[in-house]
């Protein structure tokens, strides 16, 4: 574990990563939310690079670089472009009000972190995965994944839905790095390519929906329920 | 015998390259796009046939150090995919240009249509020959991404809504399976038996299935079932399916119901079966999910007025039969499941293409607005009727044989309740489809509808021959496989043995 003057760098990065995830999910200003996603993804890249140092695994540096390229640059750029096209910078009122939502997401993250960390043997398949730092990282990954699900369920704005989707993907990838850091580069590349295409398609669809229907509210997509 | 070969690579490279060519030629005639698609898929079908010949001789074709691996199950899926792809491409030759003719961007749309169709088939074939669990996720996800813009092809309110739901629900769902697959990988990597071996390979993992921790196996299987089950349209992960299948162009609906959801079932067959024999709880869990799918799917189908939505809900029900058979883990169960998978692909494609022909000529998909079409479209009526009886599981058609095999398999493993639910669902399916056939083709024509095409032709309707041929071919296959099921026995037997090999490797 790299330590700088007694401070656990990896633990700090994880806390910063989690805080950025919470901010990205709760900010009502879409542009700021997209920028928070940039910060969140940057911390993810830093965590991956730190793992590269801790486990002496240079392939993780490439993975960290690809994370910067895809999640810090490409996906937020697509989101910011979409916000510019629509000119809508404030999120449509979500299903849960701001204060209640902040309380709920903080509670969700704290409770799930405790739960996953305490009962890690359910999600950690090996002894090594039950030891630090994998233990905390896995619990964190599942928390961010769950936070992404929470955003997907409670938000109506298409941009926030994409933010939720990216959070969910980032949680899954953090777990992937923790459990399978030695995955071949081609496999990692395949996973990353899928994420970019999926996010691009979602944003293209959101633009199509906005141009065809003039809405960015996913709740208004209910014609097929009738 | 394991043989190094280029064939399993060609089977996904050819359609992918043709798809990229089609996507890059944005301003050419639809006939040229159609020709590229049909020629590319015919080439791919030839490769799939060569693979089938090899596997029927007892060989397994591999490439890239076993990462690409074609056995009987791969061959079965590739034959189905390529065959269905060719029929869909032929049907689309006259169907799709008519539906986009009024748009200024029609040439680009046609390029996108054929390009994505080919890319999908390339990715699907890749899924069926990959032996790597993470690439299984990557390529399966790629099939979703390739088909998303095919679902939204009309780029209208309803299709955009359907495409958004499809992309969101399936993509999020499939991430769960990635979690499950990574758990299995991480559980296996530290085992002494895996030292020096490629832990990502399904053929290697199947050997150490029982050695992975029980709690991890259960969690991983639940995640994989949820993820691949979402792709397969299993209840309760099916919410995307009726909308996507109904709002996509008819040939794409045929492909979605015929092939896309089967890729999910295929992925379940390749992964969950690794653990089935060690943990009976997995078998019961799969049987419960499959039975729920059967019953809820057919009950929802019964209350639909839109033909395509009815067909879509019926797919939710029928995929339940396939997954249940796979879950039994016995020769009879897996054989029945694969036979049903093949038969459902043929019959559901037939029904979707006939529904597309009806909507093409009448301008409506609502059964309450249709009636008496047998006079105007006798060939389509006969094809739909054959499909309706077949999917109901009545003799002498193909689905009778596969359903009967599955009933026997359920009784054989002692899950009598599952057999009873399957029979009950079969009866409801007969009622649902015969009622639909009667409402659409028989009875008095509804006065509210005056089909433009019917009126323009003085009461006569002539569907283009390119739309009729795929329907007739599928109807003939439905009858022939019902009367001579032995024709496909060698391939089904080989594919079944491939899954059993995975099962037994871990015992």
XYZ file of C-alpha atoms in Angstrom:
733
model
C 0.000 0.000 0.000
C 1.642 3.322 -0.989
C 1.708 5.686 1.944
C 2.630 9.363 1.912
C 3.435 10.740 5.383
C 1.149 8.235 7.030
C -1.728 8.934 4.719
C -3.100 5.989 2.787
C -3.225 7.316 -0.772
C -5.415 4.537 -2.091
C -7.954 4.993 0.712
C -8.043 8.726 0.007
C -8.583 8.097 -3.691
C -11.423 5.713 -2.924
C -13.121 8.240 -0.663
C -12.683 10.967 -3.288
C -14.045 8.616 -5.952
C -17.108 7.876 -3.859
C -17.712 11.547 -3.037
C -17.439 12.506 -6.715
C -19.953 9.761 -7.548
C -22.380 11.180 -4.991
C -21.917 14.717 -6.335
C -22.388 13.580 -9.966
C -25.595 11.810 -9.031
C -27.075 14.587 -6.882
C -26.177 17.840 -8.678
C -29.228 19.285 -10.390
C -27.183 21.351 -12.827
C -26.521 18.948 -15.711
C -23.335 20.633 -16.878
C -21.852 20.501 -13.374
C -23.034 16.926 -13.032
C -21.161 16.004 -16.232
C -18.036 17.726 -14.878
C -18.412 15.803 -11.611
C -18.463 12.665 -13.731
C -15.145 13.773 -15.239
C -13.677 14.070 -11.734
C -15.185 10.726 -10.710
C -13.678 8.972 -13.729
C -10.330 10.692 -13.114
C -10.236 9.243 -9.586
C -11.132 5.838 -11.040
C -8.139 6.112 -13.368
C -5.948 7.098 -10.375
C -7.166 4.072 -8.401
C -6.329 1.788 -11.329
C -2.863 3.353 -11.648
C -2.329 2.959 -7.869
C -3.177 -0.707 -8.197
C -0.601 -0.883 -10.950
C 1.990 0.324 -8.414
C 0.726 -1.785 -5.482
C 0.550 -5.025 -7.475
C 3.488 -4.203 -9.738
C 1.276 -4.733 -12.773
C 2.241 -2.370 -15.642
C -0.758 -3.431 -17.760
C -2.946 -1.533 -15.285
C -1.244 1.729 -16.353
C -2.517 1.157 -19.892
C -5.929 0.458 -18.427
C -5.757 3.704 -16.436
C -4.790 5.594 -19.595
C -7.721 4.077 -21.526
C -10.000 5.080 -18.639
C -8.809 8.684 -18.930
C -9.357 8.604 -22.681
C -12.818 7.059 -22.596
C -14.386 8.070 -19.310
C -12.674 11.350 -18.559
C -12.643 12.699 -22.111
C -14.949 10.961 -24.604
C -18.122 10.163 -22.643
C -18.346 13.500 -20.735
C -17.651 15.340 -24.024
C -20.596 13.552 -25.614
C -22.764 14.470 -22.630
C -21.678 18.129 -22.658
C -22.306 18.282 -26.413
C -25.812 16.930 -25.870
C -26.464 19.541 -23.152
C -25.261 22.253 -25.550
C -27.549 20.958 -28.335
C -30.639 20.888 -26.137
C -29.746 24.078 -24.243
C -31.289 22.530 -21.119
C -28.876 22.883 -18.224
C -31.159 22.130 -15.282
C -32.351 18.623 -14.549
C -36.053 17.837 -14.799
C -37.480 17.449 -11.301
C -36.636 13.867 -10.279
C -39.030 11.456 -8.614
C -37.467 12.275 -5.220
C -36.759 15.832 -4.008
C -33.164 17.072 -3.572
C -32.863 16.883 0.230
C -34.538 13.518 0.489
C -32.490 12.196 -2.430
C -29.176 13.345 -0.893
C -30.153 11.719 2.399
C -31.204 8.529 0.669
C -28.105 8.214 -1.501
C -25.774 8.894 1.455
C -27.674 6.350 3.542
C -27.594 3.877 0.645
C -23.849 4.239 0.176
C -22.990 4.053 3.898
C -25.329 1.130 4.589
C -24.251 -0.835 1.543
C -20.564 -0.182 2.190
C -20.944 -1.540 5.720
C -23.001 -4.492 4.484
C -20.659 -5.467 1.637
C -17.527 -4.982 3.712
C -18.873 -6.988 6.654
C -20.214 -9.869 4.570
C -17.470 -9.738 1.938
C -17.294 -13.539 1.684
C -20.536 -13.471 -0.309
C -18.971 -11.435 -3.098
C -15.286 -12.228 -2.730
C -14.439 -15.615 -4.208
C -10.905 -15.920 -2.813
C -8.981 -15.285 0.391
C -6.935 -12.597 -1.394
C -10.105 -10.742 -2.335
C -11.161 -10.724 1.326
C -7.938 -8.973 2.379
C -7.232 -5.255 2.144
C -7.171 -3.293 -0.103
C -9.352 -5.557 -2.276
C -11.956 -5.872 0.481
C -12.663 -2.129 0.743
C -12.370 -1.671 -2.993
C -14.892 -4.399 -3.745
C -17.334 -2.954 -1.212
C -16.811 0.471 -2.811
C -17.359 -0.957 -6.312
C -20.672 -2.519 -5.308
C -21.712 0.756 -3.622
C -21.054 2.775 -6.778
C -22.826 0.145 -8.865
C -25.839 0.401 -6.526
C -25.700 4.211 -6.627
C -25.831 4.007 -10.429
C -28.914 1.788 -10.172
C -30.485 4.272 -7.741
C -29.927 7.120 -10.222
C -31.351 5.064 -13.087
C -34.491 4.339 -11.089
C -35.157 7.758 -9.588
C -34.139 10.214 -12.343
C -36.333 11.336 -15.216
C -33.852 13.442 -17.176
C -32.153 11.586 -20.019
C -28.758 13.129 -19.185
C -29.015 11.965 -15.583
C -30.023 8.520 -16.760
C -26.801 8.391 -18.803
C -24.868 9.620 -15.726
C -26.455 6.773 -13.739
C -25.523 4.306 -16.473
C -21.885 5.470 -16.478
C -21.717 5.261 -12.648
C -23.055 1.726 -12.842
C -20.453 0.809 -15.470
C -17.675 2.404 -13.414
C -18.717 0.375 -10.374
C -18.657 -2.801 -12.455
C -15.220 -1.932 -13.825
C -13.806 -1.169 -10.382
C -14.923 -4.654 -9.306
C -13.405 -6.078 -12.473
C -10.038 -4.461 -11.750
C -10.097 -5.674 -8.157
C -11.067 -9.242 -8.968
C -9.325 -9.695 -12.293
C -6.378 -7.300 -12.621
C -4.535 -9.701 -14.904
C -7.158 -9.749 -17.669
C -5.514 -9.571 -21.114
C -5.356 -6.127 -22.760
C -7.545 -7.187 -25.710
C -10.322 -8.246 -23.342
C -10.160 -4.939 -21.472
C -10.240 -3.093 -24.783
C -13.369 -4.988 -25.813
C -15.161 -4.045 -22.579
C -14.134 -0.377 -22.850
C -15.201 -0.147 -26.508
C -18.628 -1.500 -25.612
C -19.062 1.134 -22.905
C -18.258 4.006 -25.260
C -20.566 2.703 -27.982
C -23.374 2.093 -25.474
C -23.038 5.615 -24.024
C -22.838 7.131 -27.536
C -25.952 5.230 -28.654
C -27.854 6.312 -25.531
C -26.945 9.955 -26.092
C -27.816 9.710 -29.831
C -31.171 8.218 -28.888
C -31.704 10.982 -26.327
C -31.004 13.541 -29.064
C -33.389 11.742 -31.413
C -36.081 11.726 -28.745
C -35.521 15.442 -28.079
C -35.707 16.329 -31.785
C -38.727 14.106 -32.491
C -40.744 14.743 -29.347
C -39.195 17.868 -27.825
C -38.735 16.152 -24.459
C -35.848 14.937 -22.326
C -38.128 13.376 -19.735
C -37.970 9.570 -19.719
C -41.346 9.413 -17.953
C -42.971 10.930 -21.021
C -41.853 7.864 -22.980
C -45.016 6.000 -22.100
C -46.831 5.738 -25.404
C -46.180 1.998 -25.595
C -47.730 1.379 -22.171
C -51.116 2.407 -23.492
C -10.350 -34.358 -32.488
C -9.282 -30.745 -32.065
C -8.349 -29.137 -35.401
C -6.804 -25.694 -35.920
C -8.881 -23.939 -38.581
C -9.633 -20.564 -40.094
C -13.315 -21.390 -40.560
C -14.513 -20.233 -37.096
C -12.788 -16.898 -37.727
C -14.218 -16.478 -41.223
C -17.715 -17.119 -39.926
C -17.738 -13.816 -38.040
C -15.229 -11.846 -40.122
C -17.155 -12.136 -43.434
C -20.457 -10.589 -42.224
C -18.588 -7.996 -40.142
C -16.519 -6.828 -43.140
C -19.608 -6.803 -45.400
C -21.423 -4.784 -42.700
C -18.629 -2.210 -42.548
C -18.654 -1.962 -46.379
C -22.422 -1.452 -46.371
C -22.181 1.197 -43.645
C -19.503 3.086 -45.544
C -21.417 3.152 -48.844
C -24.002 5.746 -47.844
C -25.436 6.806 -51.184
C -25.837 3.695 -53.270
C -28.918 1.888 -54.512
C -30.866 -0.364 -52.130
C -30.483 -3.290 -54.553
C -26.688 -3.081 -54.206
C -26.976 -3.016 -50.404
C -29.313 -6.003 -50.569
C -26.924 -7.826 -52.899
C -23.945 -7.195 -50.593
C -25.999 -8.513 -47.658
C -27.295 -11.628 -49.414
C -23.906 -12.409 -51.003
C -22.059 -11.890 -47.705
C -24.510 -14.055 -45.826
C -24.453 -16.777 -48.484
C -20.670 -16.851 -48.118
C -21.046 -17.048 -44.343
C -23.623 -19.827 -44.675
C -21.154 -21.826 -46.796
C -18.557 -21.426 -44.024
C -21.153 -22.459 -41.415
C -21.987 -25.549 -43.495
C -18.292 -26.459 -43.715
C -18.010 -26.071 -39.925
C -21.080 -28.291 -39.512
C -19.576 -30.992 -41.751
C -16.386 -30.906 -39.679
C -18.142 -31.116 -36.312
C -20.406 -33.916 -37.520
C -17.224 -35.886 -38.234
C -16.367 -35.524 -34.561
C -13.946 -32.603 -34.891
C -13.793 -29.381 -32.904
C -12.389 -26.381 -34.763
C -10.209 -23.967 -32.846
C -8.065 -20.892 -33.427
C -5.991 -18.440 -31.366
C -5.030 -20.991 -28.687
C -8.563 -22.266 -28.135
C -10.005 -18.758 -27.644
C -12.060 -19.361 -30.778
C -13.782 -22.713 -30.514
C -16.470 -24.138 -32.803
C -18.311 -27.283 -31.776
C -21.745 -28.727 -32.580
C -23.588 -26.092 -30.561
C -21.731 -23.285 -32.331
C -22.508 -24.885 -35.717
C -26.221 -25.150 -34.874
C -26.423 -21.486 -33.871
C -24.439 -20.315 -36.904
C -26.577 -22.283 -39.348
C -29.709 -20.815 -37.790
C -28.293 -17.288 -37.710
C -27.017 -17.308 -41.292
C -30.090 -19.041 -42.688
C -32.403 -16.604 -40.946
C -30.183 -13.678 -41.926
C -30.443 -14.579 -45.631
C -34.236 -14.924 -45.488
C -34.553 -11.621 -43.622
C -32.257 -9.875 -46.135
C -34.315 -11.222 -49.065
C -37.597 -10.181 -47.396
C -36.157 -6.724 -46.769
C -35.272 -6.157 -50.454
C -38.744 -4.850 -51.283
C -40.128 -4.287 -47.785
C -37.663 -1.777 -46.366
C -37.294 0.627 -49.357
C -41.097 1.100 -49.423
C -41.120 2.064 -45.747
C -38.399 4.713 -46.056
C -39.174 5.959 -49.573
C -40.813 9.158 -48.281
C -37.747 10.168 -46.253
C -35.074 12.473 -47.661
C -32.346 10.388 -46.000
C -33.615 7.089 -47.439
C -30.249 5.969 -48.978
C -28.416 6.537 -45.690
C -31.116 4.689 -43.786
C -30.828 1.702 -46.117
C -27.067 1.712 -45.693
C -27.514 1.748 -41.895
C -30.120 -1.000 -42.087
C -28.081 -3.494 -44.087
C -24.813 -2.520 -42.403
C -26.169 -3.108 -38.901
C -27.961 -6.291 -39.958
C -24.644 -7.728 -41.156
C -22.718 -6.421 -38.148
C -25.262 -8.031 -35.843
C -24.864 -11.385 -37.569
C -21.078 -11.025 -37.412
C -21.210 -10.335 -33.664
C -23.702 -13.134 -33.128
C -21.455 -15.619 -34.912
C -18.528 -14.360 -32.853
C -20.537 -14.962 -29.663
C -21.158 -18.519 -30.818
C -17.501 -19.349 -31.443
C -15.876 -17.605 -28.507
C -14.553 -19.813 -25.739
C -13.602 -16.862 -23.535
C -16.129 -15.865 -20.847
C -15.388 -12.138 -20.987
C -15.480 -12.073 -24.801
C -18.802 -13.882 -24.508
C -20.057 -10.822 -22.607
C -18.373 -8.356 -24.987
C -19.736 -9.898 -28.194
C -23.180 -10.522 -26.725
C -23.335 -6.872 -25.682
C -22.185 -5.953 -29.200
C -25.221 -7.782 -30.643
C -27.415 -5.494 -28.521
C -25.566 -2.386 -29.671
C -25.783 -3.472 -33.328
C -29.527 -4.052 -33.138
C -30.448 -0.927 -31.114
C -30.609 1.319 -34.187
C -32.439 -1.391 -36.108
C -35.187 -1.251 -33.477
C -35.336 2.562 -33.818
C -35.101 2.309 -37.610
C -38.300 4.321 -38.278
C -37.015 7.047 -35.900
C -40.542 7.866 -34.707
C -41.988 8.326 -31.238
C -42.856 4.686 -30.636
C -39.722 3.188 -32.164
C -37.462 5.646 -30.300
C -39.176 4.749 -27.041
C -38.827 1.031 -27.771
C -35.157 1.420 -28.750
C -34.352 3.442 -25.635
C -35.925 0.797 -23.382
C -34.201 -2.004 -25.291
C -30.781 -0.444 -25.061
C -31.114 0.621 -21.447
C -32.630 -2.561 -20.023
C -30.528 -5.070 -21.941
C -27.247 -3.178 -21.521
C -27.771 -2.694 -17.788
C -28.987 -6.283 -17.470
C -25.980 -7.724 -19.232
C -23.592 -5.844 -16.895
C -24.900 -8.138 -14.140
C -23.660 -11.113 -16.121
C -20.221 -9.480 -16.392
C -20.142 -9.353 -12.587
C -21.089 -13.030 -12.446
C -18.485 -14.061 -15.013
C -15.732 -12.119 -13.272
C -16.657 -13.744 -9.947
C -16.241 -17.165 -11.548
C -12.931 -16.121 -13.101
C -11.640 -14.789 -9.794
C -12.880 -17.905 -7.997
C -11.028 -20.174 -10.399
C -7.760 -18.299 -10.893
C -6.210 -19.292 -7.570
C -7.073 -22.973 -7.823
C -3.959 -25.157 -8.167
C -5.602 -27.051 -11.072
C -5.637 -23.845 -13.122
C -1.932 -23.111 -12.779
C -0.487 -22.409 -16.218
C -3.908 -22.617 -17.864
C -6.056 -19.917 -19.437
C -8.692 -19.337 -16.753
C -10.923 -17.329 -19.091
C -11.686 -20.329 -21.299
C -15.049 -22.012 -20.794
C -13.509 -25.398 -21.594
C -10.978 -24.904 -18.778
C -13.482 -23.494 -16.268
C -15.833 -26.410 -16.753
C -13.175 -28.689 -15.247
C -13.005 -26.846 -11.948
C -16.683 -25.917 -11.478
C -17.191 -27.933 -8.254
C -14.025 -26.526 -6.671
C -15.245 -22.934 -6.666
C -16.851 -21.740 -3.421
C -20.578 -22.561 -3.168
C -21.704 -19.039 -2.195
C -19.754 -17.555 -5.101
C -21.245 -20.067 -7.554
C -24.783 -19.304 -6.409
C -24.268 -15.528 -6.577
C -22.466 -15.738 -9.924
C -25.174 -17.941 -11.437
C -27.928 -15.619 -10.197
C -26.092 -12.659 -11.773
C -25.443 -14.522 -15.032
C -29.062 -15.669 -15.246
C -30.279 -12.120 -14.613
C -27.905 -10.697 -17.237
C -28.231 -13.234 -20.021
C -31.868 -13.779 -19.000
C -32.506 -10.097 -19.770
C -31.073 -10.671 -23.236
C -33.155 -13.833 -23.641
C -36.307 -11.997 -22.534
C -36.954 -14.236 -19.523
C -39.530 -13.014 -16.987
C -38.996 -10.775 -14.977
C -36.350 -9.196 -17.255
C -38.560 -9.109 -20.334
C -39.946 -5.529 -20.206
C -37.983 -4.450 -23.308
C -39.038 -7.351 -25.485
C -42.675 -6.620 -26.449
C -41.902 -2.980 -27.277
C -38.737 -3.664 -29.269
C -40.189 -6.591 -31.203
C -43.387 -4.725 -31.989
C -41.862 -1.411 -33.079
C -38.936 -2.713 -35.132
C -39.458 -3.302 -38.876
C -41.053 -6.753 -39.412
C -37.893 -8.466 -40.739
C -35.953 -7.184 -37.736
C -38.714 -8.420 -35.417
C -38.265 -11.834 -37.039
C -34.549 -11.615 -36.350
C -35.030 -10.372 -32.767
C -37.459 -13.141 -31.862
C -35.775 -15.741 -34.012
C -32.133 -15.161 -33.185
C -31.328 -12.282 -30.809
C -33.075 -13.710 -27.754
C -31.620 -17.141 -28.523
C -28.131 -15.691 -28.138
C -29.046 -15.031 -24.490
C -30.200 -18.635 -24.114
C -26.984 -19.794 -25.814
C -24.871 -17.812 -23.329
C -26.796 -19.390 -20.439
C -26.174 -22.828 -21.977
C -22.435 -22.158 -22.184
C -22.016 -20.782 -18.660
C -24.689 -21.787 -16.149
C -24.482 -25.427 -17.237
C -20.899 -25.582 -15.923
C -22.364 -25.712 -12.418
C -25.739 -27.373 -12.938
C -24.796 -30.970 -12.020
C -23.083 -30.037 -8.773
C -25.834 -27.846 -7.433
C -29.435 -29.129 -7.804
C -30.633 -25.756 -6.470
C -29.495 -24.194 -9.757
C -31.723 -26.621 -11.723
C -34.816 -25.820 -9.632
C -34.063 -22.075 -9.757
C -33.837 -22.181 -13.560
C -37.028 -24.279 -13.816
C -38.966 -21.779 -11.664
C -37.801 -18.812 -13.760
C -38.564 -20.645 -16.996
C -42.056 -21.685 -15.856
C -42.854 -18.114 -14.814
C -41.744 -16.969 -18.248
C -43.969 -19.518 -19.987
C -47.133 -18.667 -18.083
C -46.784 -14.880 -17.827
C -45.722 -14.627 -21.478
C -48.710 -16.503 -22.851
C -51.201 -14.797 -20.508
C -49.949 -11.408 -21.728
C -50.095 -12.602 -25.344
C -53.736 -13.578 -24.910
C -54.827 -10.018 -24.111
C -53.005 -8.250 -26.961
C -54.754 -6.672 -29.916
C -51.537 -5.812 -31.808
C -50.356 -8.898 -33.756
C -46.674 -8.147 -33.283
C -47.035 -7.550 -29.538
C -48.882 -10.846 -29.262
C -46.052 -12.595 -31.098
C -43.488 -10.847 -28.900
C -45.148 -11.950 -25.653
C -45.389 -15.440 -27.067
C -41.591 -15.346 -27.512
C -41.258 -14.599 -23.774
C -43.314 -17.732 -23.192
C -41.457 -19.943 -25.677
C -37.978 -18.971 -24.481
C -39.140 -20.367 -21.120
C -39.350 -23.831 -22.717
C -35.806 -23.513 -24.069
C -34.262 -22.339 -20.792
C -36.173 -24.949 -18.791
C -34.880 -27.776 -20.988
C -31.328 -26.471 -20.704
C -31.720 -26.237 -16.936
C -32.694 -29.915 -16.585
C -29.141 -30.817 -17.537
C -30.142 -34.224 -18.946
C -29.673 -35.455 -22.519
C -33.423 -35.392 -23.147
C -33.834 -31.916 -21.644
C -30.961 -30.332 -23.549
C -31.901 -32.105 -26.792
C -35.497 -30.887 -26.432
C -34.320 -27.366 -25.609
C -32.057 -27.141 -28.650
C -34.707 -28.656 -30.916
C -37.230 -26.155 -29.540
C -34.745 -23.317 -30.002
C -34.353 -24.274 -33.668
C -38.089 -24.755 -34.223
C -39.044 -21.536 -32.480
C -36.530 -19.630 -34.596
C -38.172 -20.947 -37.760
C -41.797 -20.632 -36.662
C -41.548 -17.245 -34.969
C -39.691 -15.791 -37.947
C -42.475 -17.163 -40.163
C -45.158 -15.574 -37.966
C -43.391 -12.196 -37.771
C -42.856 -12.110 -41.536
C -46.532 -12.914 -42.156
C -47.534 -10.243 -39.618
C -45.253 -7.837 -41.473
C -46.925 -8.738 -44.776
C -50.357 -8.109 -43.248
C -49.304 -4.720 -41.862
C -47.547 -3.890 -45.150
C -50.713 -4.423 -47.164
C -53.334 -3.153 -44.719
C -51.530 -0.432 -42.810
C -52.593 -1.801 -39.418
C -51.405 -4.380 -36.898
C -54.566 -4.357 -34.785
C -56.472 -7.604 -34.976
C -59.710 -5.815 -34.092
C -59.384 -3.865 -37.361
C -58.593 -6.894 -39.493
C -60.626 -9.766 -40.875
C -61.330 -11.803 -44.001
C -57.813 -11.352 -45.386
C -57.679 -14.962 -46.612
C -59.412 -13.829 -49.799
C -56.760 -11.206 -50.527
C -53.660 -12.947 -49.182
C -54.184 -16.724 -49.402
C -50.489 -17.649 -49.322
C -49.859 -15.454 -46.281
C -52.959 -16.912 -44.609
C -51.778 -20.486 -45.143
C -48.293 -19.598 -43.851
C -49.720 -17.917 -40.739
C -52.051 -20.843 -40.111
C -49.151 -23.325 -40.357
C -47.148 -21.156 -37.943
C -50.093 -20.822 -35.550
C -50.719 -24.570 -35.361
C -46.999 -25.274 -35.092
C -46.371 -22.878 -32.220
C -49.392 -24.336 -30.429
C -47.465 -27.603 -30.397
C -49.940 -29.587 -32.471
C -48.907 -32.424 -34.777
C -47.678 -32.866 -37.454
C -45.562 -29.715 -37.180
C -42.034 -29.276 -35.823
C -42.845 -27.714 -32.446
C -44.998 -30.685 -31.483
C -41.889 -32.844 -31.511
C -39.755 -30.454 -29.471
C -42.464 -29.661 -26.922
C -43.229 -33.339 -26.479
C -39.528 -34.010 -25.881
C -39.474 -31.280 -23.234
C -42.588 -32.645 -21.474
C -40.897 -36.049 -21.336
C -37.680 -34.475 -20.060
C -39.517 -32.670 -17.241
C -41.235 -35.879 -16.168
C -37.934 -37.730 -16.479
C -36.140 -35.480 -13.956
C -39.072 -35.729 -11.553
C -40.231 -32.123 -11.973
C -43.836 -33.065 -12.698
C -45.074 -29.609 -11.787
C -42.862 -28.152 -14.528
C -44.277 -30.632 -17.067
C -47.855 -29.712 -16.086
C -47.109 -25.983 -16.430
C -45.526 -26.598 -19.838
C -48.579 -28.567 -21.062
C -50.966 -25.919 -19.683
C -48.972 -23.182 -21.454
C -49.119 -25.209 -24.672
C -52.924 -25.336 -24.494
C -53.146 -21.578 -23.925
C -50.794 -21.042 -26.889
C -53.056 -23.070 -29.183
C -56.065 -20.998 -28.084
C -54.190 -17.714 -28.475
C -52.868 -18.365 -31.971
C -55.908 -20.053 -33.486
C -58.051 -17.156 -32.261
C -55.577 -14.707 -33.808
C -55.562 -16.591 -37.135
C -59.353 -16.588 -37.180
C -59.574 -12.869 -36.369
C -57.063 -11.811 -39.021
C -57.822 -14.079 -41.952
C -61.311 -15.438 -41.493
C -64.644 -13.882 -40.638
C -66.045 -10.747 -42.207
C -63.704 -7.974 -43.273
C -63.904 -5.058 -40.876
C -65.532 -2.066 -42.511
C -63.310 0.399 -40.738
C -60.358 -0.730 -42.811
C -59.988 -0.171 -46.512
C -56.417 -1.203 -47.262
C -54.908 1.183 -49.782
C -53.110 -1.656 -51.522
C -56.291 -3.751 -51.723
C -58.312 -0.855 -53.112
C -55.630 0.109 -55.608
C -55.530 -3.383 -57.030
C -59.296 -3.772 -57.362
C -59.476 -6.132 -54.429
C -56.405 -8.138 -55.427
C -53.207 -7.969 -53.495
C -49.894 -9.144 -54.845
C -47.077 -9.239 -52.394
C -43.615 -9.018 -53.956
C -42.168 -12.446 -54.634
C -39.112 -11.523 -52.535
C -41.414 -11.224 -49.518
C -43.292 -14.428 -50.259
C -40.260 -16.680 -50.775
C -38.904 -16.409 -47.185
C -42.365 -17.137 -45.771
C -42.858 -20.146 -48.021
C -39.392 -21.512 -47.215
C -40.038 -21.190 -43.473
C -43.498 -22.797 -43.790
C -41.995 -25.728 -45.714
C -39.293 -26.135 -43.046
C -41.979 -26.116 -40.345
C -43.819 -28.968 -42.040
C -40.757 -30.964 -43.103
C -39.100 -30.866 -39.667
C -42.398 -31.968 -38.137
C -42.671 -34.982 -40.409
C -38.962 -35.830 -40.651
C -37.352 -34.637 -37.389
C -34.574 -37.156 -38.029
C -33.137 -34.778 -40.632
C -31.657 -32.563 -37.944
C -30.983 -35.310 -35.413
C -27.220 -35.672 -36.086
C -26.598 -31.959 -35.527
C -28.887 -31.734 -32.487
C -27.330 -34.849 -30.998
C -23.842 -33.406 -31.534
C -24.819 -30.034 -30.030
C -26.435 -31.774 -27.039
C -23.298 -33.823 -26.459
C -21.257 -30.589 -26.494
C -23.254 -29.221 -23.543
C -23.158 -32.575 -21.780
C -19.386 -32.570 -22.236
C -19.214 -29.273 -20.328
C -21.493 -30.733 -17.648
C -19.540 -33.953 -17.269
C -16.155 -32.273 -17.280
C -16.965 -30.816 -13.897
C -18.346 -34.009 -12.343
